[in-house]
Structures are given as structure tokens and as C-alpha cells.
JSON list of C-alpha atoms in Angstrom, two decimals:
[
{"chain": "A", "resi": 238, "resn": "UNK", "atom": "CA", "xyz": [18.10, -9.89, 0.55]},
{"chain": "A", "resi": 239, "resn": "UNK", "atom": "CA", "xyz": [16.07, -8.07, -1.99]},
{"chain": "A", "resi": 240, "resn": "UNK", "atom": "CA", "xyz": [12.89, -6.95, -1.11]},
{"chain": "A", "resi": 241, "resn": "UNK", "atom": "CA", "xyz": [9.99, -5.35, -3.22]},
{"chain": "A", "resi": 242, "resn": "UNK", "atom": "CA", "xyz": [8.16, -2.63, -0.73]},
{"chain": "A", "resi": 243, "resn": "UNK", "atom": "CA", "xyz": [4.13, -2.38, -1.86]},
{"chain": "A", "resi": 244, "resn": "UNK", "atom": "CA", "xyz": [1.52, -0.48, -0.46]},
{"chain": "A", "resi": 245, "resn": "UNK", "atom": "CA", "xyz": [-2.01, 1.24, -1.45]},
{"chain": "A", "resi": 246, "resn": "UNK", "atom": "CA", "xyz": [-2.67, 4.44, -3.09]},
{"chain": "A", "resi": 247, "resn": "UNK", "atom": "CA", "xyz": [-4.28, 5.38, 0.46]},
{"chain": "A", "resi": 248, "resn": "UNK", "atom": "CA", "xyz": [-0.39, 6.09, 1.45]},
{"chain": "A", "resi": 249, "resn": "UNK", "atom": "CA", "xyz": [-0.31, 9.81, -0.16]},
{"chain": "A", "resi": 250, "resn": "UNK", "atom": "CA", "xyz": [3.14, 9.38, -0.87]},
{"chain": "A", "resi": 251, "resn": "UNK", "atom": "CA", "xyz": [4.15, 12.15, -4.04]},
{"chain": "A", "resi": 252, "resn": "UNK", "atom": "CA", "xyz": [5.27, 10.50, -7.45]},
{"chain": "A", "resi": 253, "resn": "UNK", "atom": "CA", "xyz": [8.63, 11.50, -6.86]},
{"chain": "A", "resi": 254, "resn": "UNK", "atom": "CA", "xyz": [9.40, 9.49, -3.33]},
{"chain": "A", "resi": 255, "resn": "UNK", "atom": "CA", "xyz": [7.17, 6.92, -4.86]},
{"chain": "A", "resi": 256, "resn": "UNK", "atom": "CA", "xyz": [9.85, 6.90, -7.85]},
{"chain": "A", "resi": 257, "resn": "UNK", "atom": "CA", "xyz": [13.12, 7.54, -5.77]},
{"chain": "A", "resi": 258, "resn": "UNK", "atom": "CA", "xyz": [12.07, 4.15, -3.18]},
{"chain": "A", "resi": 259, "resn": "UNK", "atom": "CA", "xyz": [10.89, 2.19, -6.31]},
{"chain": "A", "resi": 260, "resn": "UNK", "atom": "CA", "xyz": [7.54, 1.16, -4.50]},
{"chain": "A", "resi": 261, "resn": "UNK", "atom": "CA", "xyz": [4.61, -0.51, -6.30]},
{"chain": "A", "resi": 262, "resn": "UNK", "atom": "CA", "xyz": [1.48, 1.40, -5.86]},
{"chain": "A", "resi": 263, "resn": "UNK", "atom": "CA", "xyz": [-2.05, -0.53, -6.26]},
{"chain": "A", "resi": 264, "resn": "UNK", "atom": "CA", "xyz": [-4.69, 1.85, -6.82]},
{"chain": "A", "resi": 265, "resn": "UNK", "atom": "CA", "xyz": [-7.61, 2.08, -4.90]},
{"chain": "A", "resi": 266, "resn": "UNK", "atom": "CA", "xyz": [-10.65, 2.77, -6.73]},
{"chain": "A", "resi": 267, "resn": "UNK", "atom": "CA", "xyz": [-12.31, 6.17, -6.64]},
{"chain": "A", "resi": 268, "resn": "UNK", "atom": "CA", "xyz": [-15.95, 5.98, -7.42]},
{"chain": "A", "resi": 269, "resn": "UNK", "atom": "CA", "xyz": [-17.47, 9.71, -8.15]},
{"chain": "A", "resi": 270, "resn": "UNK", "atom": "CA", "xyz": [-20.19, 11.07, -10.07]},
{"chain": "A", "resi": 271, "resn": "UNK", "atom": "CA", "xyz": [-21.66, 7.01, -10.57]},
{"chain": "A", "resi": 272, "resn": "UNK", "atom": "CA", "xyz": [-18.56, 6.01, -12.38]},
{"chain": "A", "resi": 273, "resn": "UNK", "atom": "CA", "xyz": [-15.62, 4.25, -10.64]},
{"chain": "A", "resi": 274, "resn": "UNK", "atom": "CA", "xyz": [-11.83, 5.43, -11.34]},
{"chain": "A", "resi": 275, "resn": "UNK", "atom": "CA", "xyz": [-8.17, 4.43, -10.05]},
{"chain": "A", "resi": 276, "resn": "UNK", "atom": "CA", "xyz": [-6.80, 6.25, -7.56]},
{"chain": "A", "resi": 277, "resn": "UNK", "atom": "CA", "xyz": [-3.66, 8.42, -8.95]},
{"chain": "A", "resi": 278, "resn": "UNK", "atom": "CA", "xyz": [-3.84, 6.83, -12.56]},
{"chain": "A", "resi": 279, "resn": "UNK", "atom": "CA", "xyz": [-7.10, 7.98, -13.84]},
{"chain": "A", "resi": 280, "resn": "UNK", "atom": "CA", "xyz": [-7.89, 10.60, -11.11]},
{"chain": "A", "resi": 281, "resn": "UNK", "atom": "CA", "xyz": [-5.79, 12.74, -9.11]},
{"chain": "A", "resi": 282, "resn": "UNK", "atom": "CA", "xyz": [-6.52, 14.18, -6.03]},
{"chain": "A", "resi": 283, "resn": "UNK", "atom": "CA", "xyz": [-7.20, 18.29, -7.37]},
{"chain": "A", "resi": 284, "resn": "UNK", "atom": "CA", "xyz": [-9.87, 16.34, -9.75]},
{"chain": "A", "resi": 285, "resn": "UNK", "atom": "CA", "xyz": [-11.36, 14.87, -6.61]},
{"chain": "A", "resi": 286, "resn": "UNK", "atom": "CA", "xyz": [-11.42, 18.32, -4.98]},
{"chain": "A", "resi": 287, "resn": "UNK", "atom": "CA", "xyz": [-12.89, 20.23, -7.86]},
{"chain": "A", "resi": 288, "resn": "UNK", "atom": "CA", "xyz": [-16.05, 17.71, -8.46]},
{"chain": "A", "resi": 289, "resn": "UNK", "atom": "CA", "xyz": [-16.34, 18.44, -4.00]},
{"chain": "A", "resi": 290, "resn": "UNK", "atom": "CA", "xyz": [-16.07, 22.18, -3.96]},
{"chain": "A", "resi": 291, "resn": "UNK", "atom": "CA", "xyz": [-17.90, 22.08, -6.96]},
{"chain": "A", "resi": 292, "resn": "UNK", "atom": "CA", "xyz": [-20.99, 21.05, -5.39]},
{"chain": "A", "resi": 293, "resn": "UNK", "atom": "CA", "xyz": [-20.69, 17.27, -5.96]},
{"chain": "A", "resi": 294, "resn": "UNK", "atom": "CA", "xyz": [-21.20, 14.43, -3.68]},
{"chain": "A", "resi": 295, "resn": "UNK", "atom": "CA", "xyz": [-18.59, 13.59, -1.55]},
{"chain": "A", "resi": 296, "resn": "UNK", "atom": "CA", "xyz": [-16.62, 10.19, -3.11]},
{"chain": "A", "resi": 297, "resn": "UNK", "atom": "CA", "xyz": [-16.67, 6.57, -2.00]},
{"chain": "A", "resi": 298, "resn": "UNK", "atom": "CA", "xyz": [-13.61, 3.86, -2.71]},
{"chain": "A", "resi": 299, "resn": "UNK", "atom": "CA", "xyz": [-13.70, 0.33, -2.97]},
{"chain": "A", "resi": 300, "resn": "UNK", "atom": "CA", "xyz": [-10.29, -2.03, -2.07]},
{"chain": "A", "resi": 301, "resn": "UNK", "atom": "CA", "xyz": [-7.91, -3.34, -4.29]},
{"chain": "A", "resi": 302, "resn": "UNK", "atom": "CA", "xyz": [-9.73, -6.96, -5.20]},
{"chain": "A", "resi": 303, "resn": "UNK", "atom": "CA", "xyz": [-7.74, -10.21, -3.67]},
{"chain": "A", "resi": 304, "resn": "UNK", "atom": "CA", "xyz": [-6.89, -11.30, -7.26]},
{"chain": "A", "resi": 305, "resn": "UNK", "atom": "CA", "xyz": [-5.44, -8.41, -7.82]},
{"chain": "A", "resi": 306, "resn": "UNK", "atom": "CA", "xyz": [-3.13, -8.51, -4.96]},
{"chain": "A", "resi": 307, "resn": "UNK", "atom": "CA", "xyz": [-2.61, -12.35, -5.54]},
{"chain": "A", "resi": 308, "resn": "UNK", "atom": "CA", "xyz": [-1.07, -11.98, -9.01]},
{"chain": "A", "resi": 309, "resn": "UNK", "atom": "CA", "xyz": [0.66, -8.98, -8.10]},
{"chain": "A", "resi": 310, "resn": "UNK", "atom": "CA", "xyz": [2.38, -10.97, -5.17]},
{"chain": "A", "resi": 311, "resn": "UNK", "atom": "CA", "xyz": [3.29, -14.00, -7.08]},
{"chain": "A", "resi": 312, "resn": "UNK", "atom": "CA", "xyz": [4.60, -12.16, -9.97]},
{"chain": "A", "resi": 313, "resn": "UNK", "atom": "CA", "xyz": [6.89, -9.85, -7.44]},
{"chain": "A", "resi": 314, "resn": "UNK", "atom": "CA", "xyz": [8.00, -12.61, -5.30]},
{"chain": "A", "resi": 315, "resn": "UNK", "atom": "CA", "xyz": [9.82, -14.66, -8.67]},
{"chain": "A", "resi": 316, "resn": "UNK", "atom": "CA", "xyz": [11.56, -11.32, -8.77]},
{"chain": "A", "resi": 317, "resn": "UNK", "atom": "CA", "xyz": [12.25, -10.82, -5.78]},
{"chain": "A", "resi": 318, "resn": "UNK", "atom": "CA", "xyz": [13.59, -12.54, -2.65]},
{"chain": "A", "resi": 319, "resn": "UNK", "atom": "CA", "xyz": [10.72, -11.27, -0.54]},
{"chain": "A", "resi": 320, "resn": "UNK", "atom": "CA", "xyz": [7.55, -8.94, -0.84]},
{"chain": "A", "resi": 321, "resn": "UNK", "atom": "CA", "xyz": [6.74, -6.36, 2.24]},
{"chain": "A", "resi": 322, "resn": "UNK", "atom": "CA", "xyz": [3.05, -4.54, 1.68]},
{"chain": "A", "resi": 323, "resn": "UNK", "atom": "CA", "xyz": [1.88, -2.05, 3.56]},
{"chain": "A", "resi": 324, "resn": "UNK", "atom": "CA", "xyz": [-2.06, -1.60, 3.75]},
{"chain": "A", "resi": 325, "resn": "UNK", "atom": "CA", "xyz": [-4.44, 1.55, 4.60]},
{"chain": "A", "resi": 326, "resn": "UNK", "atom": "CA", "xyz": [-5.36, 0.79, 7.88]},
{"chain": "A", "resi": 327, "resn": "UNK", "atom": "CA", "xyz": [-7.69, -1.91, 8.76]},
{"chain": "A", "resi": 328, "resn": "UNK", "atom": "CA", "xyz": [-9.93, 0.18, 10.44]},
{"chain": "A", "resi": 329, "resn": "UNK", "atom": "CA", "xyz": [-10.62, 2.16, 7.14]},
{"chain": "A", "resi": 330, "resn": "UNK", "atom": "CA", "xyz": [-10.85, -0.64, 4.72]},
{"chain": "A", "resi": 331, "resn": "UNK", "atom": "CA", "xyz": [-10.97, -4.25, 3.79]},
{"chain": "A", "resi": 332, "resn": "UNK", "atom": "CA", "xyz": [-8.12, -4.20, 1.90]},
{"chain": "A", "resi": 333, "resn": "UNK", "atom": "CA", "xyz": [-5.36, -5.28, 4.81]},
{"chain": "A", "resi": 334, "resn": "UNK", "atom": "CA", "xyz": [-8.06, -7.74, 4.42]},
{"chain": "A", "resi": 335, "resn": "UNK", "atom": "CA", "xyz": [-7.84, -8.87, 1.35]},
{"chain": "A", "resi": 336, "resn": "UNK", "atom": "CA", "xyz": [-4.29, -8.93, 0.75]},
{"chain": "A", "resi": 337, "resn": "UNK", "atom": "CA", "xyz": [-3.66, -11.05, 4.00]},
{"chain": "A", "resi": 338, "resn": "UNK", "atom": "CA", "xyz": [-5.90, -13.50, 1.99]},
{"chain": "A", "resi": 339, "resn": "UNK", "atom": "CA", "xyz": [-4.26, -13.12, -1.54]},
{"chain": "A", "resi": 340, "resn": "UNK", "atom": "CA", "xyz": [-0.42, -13.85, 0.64]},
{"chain": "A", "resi": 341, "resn": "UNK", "atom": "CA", "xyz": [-1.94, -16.96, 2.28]},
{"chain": "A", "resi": 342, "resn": "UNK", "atom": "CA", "xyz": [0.69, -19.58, 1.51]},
{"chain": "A", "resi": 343, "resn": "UNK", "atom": "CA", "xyz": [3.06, -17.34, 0.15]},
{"chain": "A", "resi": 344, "resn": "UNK", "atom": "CA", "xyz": [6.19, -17.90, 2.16]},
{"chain": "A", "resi": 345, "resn": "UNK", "atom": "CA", "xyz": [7.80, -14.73, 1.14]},
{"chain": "A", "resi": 346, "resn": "UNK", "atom": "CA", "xyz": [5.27, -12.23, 1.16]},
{"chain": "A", "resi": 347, "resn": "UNK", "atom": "CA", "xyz": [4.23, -10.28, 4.74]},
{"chain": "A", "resi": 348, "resn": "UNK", "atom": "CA", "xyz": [1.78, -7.66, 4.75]},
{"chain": "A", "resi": 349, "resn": "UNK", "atom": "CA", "xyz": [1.72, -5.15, 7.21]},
{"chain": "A", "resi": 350, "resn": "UNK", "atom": "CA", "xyz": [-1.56, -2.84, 8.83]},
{"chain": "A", "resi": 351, "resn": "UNK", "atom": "CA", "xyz": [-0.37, 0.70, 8.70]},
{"chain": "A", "resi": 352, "resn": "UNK", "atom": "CA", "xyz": [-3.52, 1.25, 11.13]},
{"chain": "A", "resi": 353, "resn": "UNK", "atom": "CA", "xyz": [-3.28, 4.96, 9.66]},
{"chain": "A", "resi": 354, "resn": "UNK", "atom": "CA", "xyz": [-4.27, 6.39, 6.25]},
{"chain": "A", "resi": 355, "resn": "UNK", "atom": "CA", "xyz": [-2.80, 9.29, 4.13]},
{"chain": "A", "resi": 356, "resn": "UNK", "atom": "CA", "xyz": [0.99, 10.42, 5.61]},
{"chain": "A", "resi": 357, "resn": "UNK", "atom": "CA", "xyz": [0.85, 7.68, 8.29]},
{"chain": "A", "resi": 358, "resn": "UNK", "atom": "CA", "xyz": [0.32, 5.43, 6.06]},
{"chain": "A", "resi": 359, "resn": "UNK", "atom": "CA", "xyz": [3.33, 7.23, 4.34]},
{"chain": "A", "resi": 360, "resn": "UNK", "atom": "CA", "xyz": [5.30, 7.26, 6.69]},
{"chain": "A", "resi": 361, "resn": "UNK", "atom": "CA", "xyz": [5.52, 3.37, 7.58]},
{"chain": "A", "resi": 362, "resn": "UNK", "atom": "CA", "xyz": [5.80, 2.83, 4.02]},
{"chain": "A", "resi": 363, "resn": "UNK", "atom": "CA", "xyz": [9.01, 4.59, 3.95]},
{"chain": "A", "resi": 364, "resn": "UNK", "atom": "CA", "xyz": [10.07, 3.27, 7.03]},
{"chain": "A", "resi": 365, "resn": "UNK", "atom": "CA", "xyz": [10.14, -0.19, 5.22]},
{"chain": "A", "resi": 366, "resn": "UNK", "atom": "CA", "xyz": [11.84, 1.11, 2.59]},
{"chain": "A", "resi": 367, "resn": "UNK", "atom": "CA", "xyz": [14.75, 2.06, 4.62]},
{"chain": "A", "resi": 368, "resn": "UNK", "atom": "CA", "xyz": [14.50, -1.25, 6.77]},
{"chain": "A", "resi": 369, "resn": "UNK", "atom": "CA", "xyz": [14.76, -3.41, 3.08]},
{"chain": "A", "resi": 370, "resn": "UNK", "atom": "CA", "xyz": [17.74, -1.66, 2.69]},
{"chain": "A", "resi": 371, "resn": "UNK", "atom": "CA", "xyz": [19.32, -4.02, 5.32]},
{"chain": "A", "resi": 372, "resn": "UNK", "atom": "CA", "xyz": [17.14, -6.32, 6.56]},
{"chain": "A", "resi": 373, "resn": "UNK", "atom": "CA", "xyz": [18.30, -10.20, 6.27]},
{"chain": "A", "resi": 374, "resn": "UNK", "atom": "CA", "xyz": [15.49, -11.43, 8.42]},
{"chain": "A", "resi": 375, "resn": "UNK", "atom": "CA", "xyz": [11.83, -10.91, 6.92]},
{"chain": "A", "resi": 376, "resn": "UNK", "atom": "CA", "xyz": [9.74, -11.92, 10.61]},
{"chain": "A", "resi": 377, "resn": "UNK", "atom": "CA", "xyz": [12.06, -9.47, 11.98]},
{"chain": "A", "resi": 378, "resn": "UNK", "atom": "CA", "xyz": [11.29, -6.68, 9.35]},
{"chain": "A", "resi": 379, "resn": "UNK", "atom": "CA", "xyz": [7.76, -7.21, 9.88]},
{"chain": "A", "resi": 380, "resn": "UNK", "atom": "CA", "xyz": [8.01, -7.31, 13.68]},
{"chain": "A", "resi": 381, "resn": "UNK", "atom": "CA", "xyz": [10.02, -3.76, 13.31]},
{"chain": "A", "resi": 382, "resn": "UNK", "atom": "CA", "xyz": [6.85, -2.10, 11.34]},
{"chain": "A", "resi": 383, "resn": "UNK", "atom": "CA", "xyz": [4.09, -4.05, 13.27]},
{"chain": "A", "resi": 384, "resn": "UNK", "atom": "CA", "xyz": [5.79, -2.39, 16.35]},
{"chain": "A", "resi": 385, "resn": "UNK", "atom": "CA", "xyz": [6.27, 0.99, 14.53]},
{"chain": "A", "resi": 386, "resn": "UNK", "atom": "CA", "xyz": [2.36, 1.17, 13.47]},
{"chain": "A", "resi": 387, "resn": "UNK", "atom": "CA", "xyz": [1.81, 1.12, 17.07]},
{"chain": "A", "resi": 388, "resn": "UNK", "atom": "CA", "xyz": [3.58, 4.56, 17.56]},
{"chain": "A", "resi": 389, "resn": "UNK", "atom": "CA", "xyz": [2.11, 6.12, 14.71]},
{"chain": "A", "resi": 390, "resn": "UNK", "atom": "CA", "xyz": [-0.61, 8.44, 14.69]},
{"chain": "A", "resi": 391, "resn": "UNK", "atom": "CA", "xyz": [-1.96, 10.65, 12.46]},
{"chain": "A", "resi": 392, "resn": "UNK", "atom": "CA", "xyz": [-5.23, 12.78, 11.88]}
]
């Protein structure tokens, strides 16, 4: 079974595990100074920390949009035999939210609440990674990480 791992920008995972795992990354936005950016493609992180210890206002984000998620999904799941997304915690955001709404009646697309942010996100991101590698049952997958997001905890 081939399975396309997604997840948020909210996951902090470097460019180079991002790469390795072939995960797609949808950007959160990033909204600083009164203009709005994407997370890791038209701000980075330092740029984030410079305009804070610079004396600017601390940032706000806004979620990835449902129709962004929904044309993301159908596109991946032609390509794909299934589609596992993992979410910034639901807690933190509406966008577990949102992409639970853009999957509705997509039989081949699960999306999973990290219930963390930043490396615990991360890390249950590249726990599915390594579950895709073998999985054959996708309900089974998702049970796996739904039980695993329950164990993780990060601050």
C-alpha cells in the first residue's frame, strides 16, 4: 500500500527529514507586522525571532483553509493508495478541524490529532512515516497514531 504522509508546518520538522520521509508540508500562515506570510516558504523561523527580539509584537497564525486541504487530498489520493495527515493539535488550532471537514467522504484519506505542537507534533509525524512503510490496513494505521498521540507529550 502506498501512502502519502501530510502534516502542518506546526510539526517543526527540519527540511532535510522533511525531504528524506517525502512528507507534504501545508503552511500555516504567519501574520506579523499587519501582513500575513506562509509558514517556512515566505518566512522562516530566525525572521520570526528577529521582528520579536527586535521589539515587535509577538505573531498570530491562521489554519490552513478547508479548500486548501480538500484539493490537496483529492489530488494526493489519485496518486496514491491512501493519504495519512497529521494536524497541530486540536487544542491549538482549527485546523484538525478543518481538514476532518475537507476528508469528509474521502474513503482513503484519515487525519490524525497530534494533540501536541512543534517536536510532538514531529514526532507522530515520523512515526507515520515509518508505520506507511508497512502498513496494509489504513483503520489500523490510524488506530496505531491515535493511540500513540495519547503517550505523547511535549512542552
Amino acid at each position: 500500500m502506498r501512502i502519502k504522509i501530510t502534516s502542518d508546518s506546526t510539526c517543526d520538522l527540519s527540511p532535510e527529514l522533511v525531504r528524506e520521509n517525502d512528507i507534504e508540508i501545508f503552511p500555516l500562515f504567519v501574520n506579523m507586522g499587519g501582513k500575513s506570510y506562509l509558514d517556512c516558504v515566505n518566512i522562516q523561523p530566525k525572521d520570526i525571532f528577529a521582528h520579536v527580539a527586535g521589539g515587535g509584537e509577538l505573531c498570530s497564525t491562521a489554519a490552513v483553509p478547508v479548500g486548501t486541504y480538500q484539493e490537496r487530498f483529492k489530488a494526493l489520493r489519485k496518486e496514491y493508495d491512501a493519504v495519512v495527515h497529521i494536524n497541530l493539535g486540536s487544542g491549538f488550532s482549527v485546523c484538525y478541524q478543518n481538514a476532518c471537514i475537507a476528508a469528509e467522504g474521502m474513503d482513503n484519506v484519515r487525519v490524525i490529532d497530534s494533540r501536541n505542537l512543534s517536536t510532538g507534533h514531529g514526532h507522530v509525524v515520523l512515526e507515520a512515516c515509518k508505520l506507511a512503510k508497512t502498513a496494509t490496513d489504513l483503520d489500523a494505521m490510524k488506530a496505531e497514531l491515535d493511540e500513540l498521540t495519547a503517550r505523547v507529550d511535549t512542552s
